[in-house]
Amino acid sequence: MAHMHLVHMFFHSPITHTALSWASPEDGQLAGMGSFGYWQDLARTLERGGFDAAFFADTPAASDQYKDGPETPITYGVVWPTHDPMPVAAVMLAATTHLGVGVTLSITGNPPFLAYRRLSTLDYMSGGRLGWNVVTGHMRAEHRAVGQDLVGHDERYDVADEFMEICNALWDSFAPGALPMDKESGILGDPSRIARVKHVGKYFRCEAVSPTLPSPQGGRPVIFQAGSSGRGMEFAVKHADGIFAIQPHLKAMRAFRERFDAAAAAGGREPIGILFGLQYVIGSTEEEARRRLEALRERVPLDAGLSRLSAPLGIDCSTLDPDQPLEEVPTEASRGMAAALVQIGSDTGRKVTVREAAIQMGLTVGLPQVVGSPEQIADALEHYWRESGGYGFNLSAATKPGMIEEFVDHVVPILRKRGLVRPEYTGSTLRENLAA
Ligand SMILES: Cc1cc2nc3c(=O)[nH]c(=O)nc-3n(C[C@H](O)[C@H](O)[C@H](O)COP(=O)(O)O)c2cc1C
């Protein structure tokens, strides 16, 4: 664990995690959605700060769990609109030379061959700076949108395993010397050295040669994974190079890391690097940061928070009394998330009401927050990093792009001075930079 690794989280949407952040006078992302320049500038800022990558989360369809429809996400712009992250990844990769971009691409609604082609094209064009966050798609709306049935939790990972089998076979299909690319003889590829993949499985069929040139980074893009259930961990141990995780506080981060290390050891692997999600709210002083946080909190409509809370709990939260303790709400969907919200912001186990959980959900979607001056944020990151044993952080800025610039200009120099992050990029691919 030589250095703290930093990735910065986004949605290709008006917000990342804070409902109504788009309405803050400080925020430029809604206007930025119609501008290549906005994303290019963000990419250059992150590269100036030595970030390993920008990461795009993606849930392609507006959530319809709350009040059985998409009205609330549409009304308040809660991850609606949600544009495709793949083109914006291309824009950011084109504006930089070292920054990686991790994109989320769901196995729902995307045939493996076409997903492989889109990912490999971008990986090749960027000189090996692409990461893929493999998600199974857990939202009802996403399945309704593409006309597929939502399969059971563990079976989703069986489908994902088979999906990966096809992608891996295509990535591994090139033998040495497969690509003479010889202008003199006019021979570009040697078909005897490029395997034709023939897959007939339970969920997919594919018969093809790779339509794209091989990955410049170790045979395939960097594979990220974010599932934390037992079956999710099993999938990660089999396929992932890095893990994205959201845990509500330090104690939970450490426990999660220990659980994952044990799963990796059981699967015969070295520990996999975990990047913990954190939201930061920065100010030139602590008072300023707290003022900014309060302005954001006051803007979160209860309805938007309740709609955010509905998805992980798997219930329509409009049916709940906002003043009842969250603990009393029965949920079959994500007990982990409910337990995390009950303890949000502390590890003291203080009981929160549905209203408090909803506002907190509207503010951070369960991410722990670090709030303060650049020095205080650097201190918090160092503490979390040293004590959790995590590989680094998947950071989310409450407003954009200003807070990101402030982080790069004022927090990164402190982290560099302390020797916590590397002074400059040492590799040219995302895989190399993440390993350094
Ligand atoms: C940091 C983080 C980012 C995630 N990003 C996405 C995403 O962009 N799209 C998505 O559909 N699911 C996303 N997920 C959800 C996971 O991929 C997974 O479906 C969910 O955690 C449930 O899996 P589990 O039951 O194995 O934990 C994310 C989860 C975490 C912790």
CSV table of N, CA and C in Angstrom, one decimal, residues 230-298:
chain,number,residue,atom,x,y,z
A,230,GLY,N,-22.5,-11.6,-0.2
A,230,GLY,CA,-21.6,-12.8,-0.3
A,230,GLY,C,-21.4,-13.2,-1.8
A,231,ARG,N,-22.5,-13.2,-2.6
A,231,ARG,CA,-22.4,-13.6,-4.0
A,231,ARG,C,-21.7,-12.5,-4.8
A,232,GLY,N,-21.9,-11.2,-4.4
A,232,GLY,CA,-21.2,-10.1,-5.0
A,232,GLY,C,-19.7,-10.2,-4.8
A,233,MET,N,-19.3,-10.6,-3.6
A,233,MET,CA,-17.9,-10.7,-3.3
A,233,MET,C,-17.2,-11.9,-4.0
A,234,GLU,N,-18.0,-12.9,-4.1
A,234,GLU,CA,-17.5,-14.1,-4.9
A,234,GLU,C,-17.2,-13.7,-6.4
A,235,PHE,N,-18.2,-12.9,-6.9
A,235,PHE,CA,-18.0,-12.4,-8.3
A,235,PHE,C,-16.7,-11.5,-8.4
A,236,ALA,N,-16.6,-10.7,-7.4
A,236,ALA,CA,-15.4,-9.7,-7.4
A,236,ALA,C,-14.1,-10.5,-7.3
A,237,VAL,N,-14.1,-11.5,-6.5
A,237,VAL,CA,-12.8,-12.3,-6.3
A,237,VAL,C,-12.5,-12.9,-7.6
A,238,LYS,N,-13.5,-13.3,-8.4
A,238,LYS,CA,-13.2,-14.0,-9.6
A,238,LYS,C,-12.8,-13.0,-10.7
A,239,HIS,N,-13.3,-11.8,-10.7
A,239,HIS,CA,-13.1,-11.0,-11.9
A,239,HIS,C,-12.5,-9.6,-11.6
A,240,ALA,N,-12.6,-9.1,-10.4
A,240,ALA,CA,-12.3,-7.6,-10.3
A,240,ALA,C,-10.8,-7.3,-10.0
A,241,ASP,N,-10.4,-6.1,-10.5
A,241,ASP,CA,-9.1,-5.6,-10.2
A,241,ASP,C,-9.2,-4.6,-9.0
A,242,GLY,N,-10.4,-4.0,-8.9
A,242,GLY,CA,-10.6,-3.0,-7.8
A,242,GLY,C,-12.0,-3.0,-7.4
A,243,ILE,N,-12.3,-2.6,-6.1
A,243,ILE,CA,-13.6,-2.6,-5.5
A,243,ILE,C,-14.1,-1.2,-5.2
A,244,PHE,N,-15.3,-0.8,-5.5
A,244,PHE,CA,-15.9,0.4,-5.0
A,244,PHE,C,-16.8,0.0,-3.9
A,245,ALA,N,-16.7,0.7,-2.8
A,245,ALA,CA,-17.6,0.4,-1.6
A,245,ALA,C,-18.1,1.6,-1.0
A,246,ILE,N,-19.3,1.5,-0.4
A,246,ILE,CA,-19.8,2.6,0.4
A,246,ILE,C,-20.1,2.0,1.8
A,247,GLN,N,-19.4,2.5,2.8
A,247,GLN,CA,-19.6,2.1,4.2
A,247,GLN,C,-19.7,3.3,5.0
A,248,PRO,N,-20.7,3.3,6.0
A,248,PRO,CA,-21.1,4.6,6.6
A,248,PRO,C,-20.0,5.2,7.6
A,249,HIS,N,-19.1,4.4,8.1
A,249,HIS,CA,-18.1,5.0,9.0
A,249,HIS,C,-16.9,4.1,9.1
A,250,LEU,N,-15.9,4.6,9.8
A,250,LEU,CA,-14.6,3.9,9.8
A,250,LEU,C,-14.7,2.4,10.2
A,251,LYS,N,-15.4,2.2,11.3
A,251,LYS,CA,-15.5,0.8,11.9
A,251,LYS,C,-16.0,-0.1,10.8
A,252,ALA,N,-17.1,0.4,10.1
A,252,ALA,CA,-17.7,-0.5,9.0
A,252,ALA,C,-16.7,-0.7,7.9
A,253,MET,N,-15.9,0.4,7.6
A,253,MET,CA,-14.9,0.3,6.5
A,253,MET,C,-13.9,-0.8,6.8
A,254,ARG,N,-13.5,-0.8,8.0
A,254,ARG,CA,-12.4,-1.8,8.4
A,254,ARG,C,-13.0,-3.2,8.4
A,255,ALA,N,-14.2,-3.3,8.9
A,255,ALA,CA,-14.9,-4.7,8.9
A,255,ALA,C,-15.1,-5.2,7.5
A,256,PHE,N,-15.5,-4.2,6.6
A,256,PHE,CA,-15.8,-4.6,5.2
A,256,PHE,C,-14.4,-5.1,4.6
A,257,ARG,N,-13.4,-4.3,4.8
A,257,ARG,CA,-12.1,-4.7,4.2
A,257,ARG,C,-11.6,-6.0,4.7
A,258,GLU,N,-11.8,-6.3,6.0
A,258,GLU,CA,-11.4,-7.6,6.6
A,258,GLU,C,-12.2,-8.7,5.9
A,259,ARG,N,-13.5,-8.5,5.7
A,259,ARG,CA,-14.4,-9.5,5.1
A,259,ARG,C,-13.9,-9.8,3.7
A,260,PHE,N,-13.6,-8.7,3.0
A,260,PHE,CA,-13.2,-8.8,1.6
A,260,PHE,C,-11.8,-9.5,1.5
A,261,ASP,N,-10.9,-9.2,2.4
A,261,ASP,CA,-9.6,-9.8,2.4
A,261,ASP,C,-9.7,-11.3,2.6
A,262,ALA,N,-10.6,-11.7,3.5
A,262,ALA,CA,-10.8,-13.1,3.8
A,262,ALA,C,-11.4,-13.8,2.6
A,263,ALA,N,-12.4,-13.1,1.9
A,263,ALA,CA,-13.0,-13.7,0.7
A,263,ALA,C,-11.9,-13.9,-0.4
A,264,ALA,N,-11.0,-12.9,-0.5
A,264,ALA,CA,-10.0,-13.0,-1.6
A,264,ALA,C,-9.0,-14.2,-1.2
A,265,ALA,N,-8.6,-14.3,0.1
A,265,ALA,CA,-7.7,-15.4,0.5
A,265,ALA,C,-8.4,-16.7,0.2
A,266,ALA,N,-9.7,-16.8,0.5
A,266,ALA,CA,-10.4,-18.1,0.3
A,266,ALA,C,-10.4,-18.4,-1.2
A,267,GLY,N,-10.4,-17.4,-2.1
A,267,GLY,CA,-10.4,-17.6,-3.5
A,267,GLY,C,-9.0,-17.7,-4.1
A,268,GLY,N,-8.0,-17.7,-3.2
A,268,GLY,CA,-6.6,-17.9,-3.6
A,268,GLY,C,-6.0,-16.6,-4.2
A,269,ARG,N,-6.5,-15.4,-3.8
A,269,ARG,CA,-6.0,-14.2,-4.4
A,269,ARG,C,-5.4,-13.3,-3.3
A,270,GLU,N,-4.5,-12.4,-3.7
A,270,GLU,CA,-4.0,-11.4,-2.8
A,270,GLU,C,-5.2,-10.4,-2.6
A,271,PRO,N,-5.2,-9.6,-1.5
A,271,PRO,CA,-6.3,-8.7,-1.2
A,271,PRO,C,-6.5,-7.8,-2.5
A,272,ILE,N,-7.8,-7.5,-2.7
A,272,ILE,CA,-8.1,-6.6,-3.8
A,272,ILE,C,-8.3,-5.2,-3.3
A,273,GLY,N,-7.7,-4.2,-4.0
A,273,GLY,CA,-7.8,-2.8,-3.5
A,273,GLY,C,-9.2,-2.3,-3.4
A,274,ILE,N,-9.6,-1.7,-2.2
A,274,ILE,CA,-10.9,-1.2,-2.0
A,274,ILE,C,-10.9,0.4,-2.0
A,275,LEU,N,-11.7,1.0,-2.8
A,275,LEU,CA,-11.8,2.4,-2.9
A,275,LEU,C,-13.1,2.8,-2.2
A,276,PHE,N,-13.0,3.4,-1.0
A,276,PHE,CA,-14.2,3.8,-0.2
A,276,PHE,C,-14.8,5.1,-0.7
A,277,GLY,N,-16.1,5.1,-0.8
A,277,GLY,CA,-16.8,6.3,-1.2
A,277,GLY,C,-16.8,7.3,-0.1
A,278,LEU,N,-16.6,8.6,-0.4
A,278,LEU,CA,-16.6,9.7,0.6
A,278,LEU,C,-17.1,10.9,-0.1
A,279,GLN,N,-18.0,11.7,0.5
A,279,GLN,CA,-18.4,12.9,0.0
A,279,GLN,C,-17.6,14.1,0.7
A,280,TYR,N,-17.1,15.0,0.0
A,280,TYR,CA,-16.5,16.1,0.7
A,280,TYR,C,-17.2,17.4,0.5
A,281,VAL,N,-17.2,18.3,1.5
A,281,VAL,CA,-17.8,19.6,1.4
A,281,VAL,C,-16.7,20.5,1.9
A,282,ILE,N,-16.1,21.3,1.0
A,282,ILE,CA,-14.9,22.0,1.4
A,282,ILE,C,-15.2,23.5,1.5
A,283,GLY,N,-14.4,24.2,2.4
A,283,GLY,CA,-14.5,25.6,2.5
A,283,GLY,C,-13.1,26.2,2.8
A,284,SER,N,-12.9,27.5,2.7
A,284,SER,CA,-11.6,28.0,3.1
A,284,SER,C,-11.4,27.9,4.6
A,285,THR,N,-12.5,27.8,5.3
A,285,THR,CA,-12.5,27.6,6.8
A,285,THR,C,-13.6,26.5,7.1
A,286,GLU,N,-13.5,26.0,8.3
A,286,GLU,CA,-14.6,25.0,8.7
A,286,GLU,C,-15.9,25.7,8.7
A,287,GLU,N,-16.0,26.9,9.1
A,287,GLU,CA,-17.3,27.6,9.2
A,287,GLU,C,-17.9,27.7,7.8
A,288,GLU,N,-17.0,28.1,6.8
A,288,GLU,CA,-17.5,28.3,5.5
A,288,GLU,C,-18.1,26.9,4.9
A,289,ALA,N,-17.3,25.8,5.2
A,289,ALA,CA,-17.7,24.5,4.7
A,289,ALA,C,-19.1,24.1,5.4
A,290,ARG,N,-19.2,24.4,6.7
A,290,ARG,CA,-20.5,24.1,7.3
A,290,ARG,C,-21.6,24.9,6.8
A,291,ARG,N,-21.4,26.2,6.5
A,291,ARG,CA,-22.4,27.0,5.8
A,291,ARG,C,-22.9,26.4,4.5
A,292,ARG,N,-21.8,26.0,3.7
A,292,ARG,CA,-22.2,25.4,2.4
A,292,ARG,C,-23.0,24.1,2.6
A,293,LEU,N,-22.6,23.3,3.6
A,293,LEU,CA,-23.4,22.1,3.8
A,293,LEU,C,-24.8,22.4,4.2
A,294,GLU,N,-25.0,23.4,5.1
A,294,GLU,CA,-26.4,23.7,5.6
A,294,GLU,C,-27.2,24.2,4.4
A,295,ALA,N,-26.6,25.0,3.5
A,295,ALA,CA,-27.3,25.5,2.4
A,295,ALA,C,-27.8,24.4,1.5
A,296,LEU,N,-26.9,23.3,1.4
A,296,LEU,CA,-27.3,22.2,0.5
A,296,LEU,C,-28.4,21.4,1.2
A,297,ARG,N,-28.2,21.2,2.5
A,297,ARG,CA,-29.2,20.4,3.3
A,297,ARG,C,-30.6,21.0,3.2
A,298,GLU,N,-30.6,22.3,3.4
A,298,GLU,CA,-31.9,23.0,3.4
A,298,GLU,C,-32.6,22.9,2.0
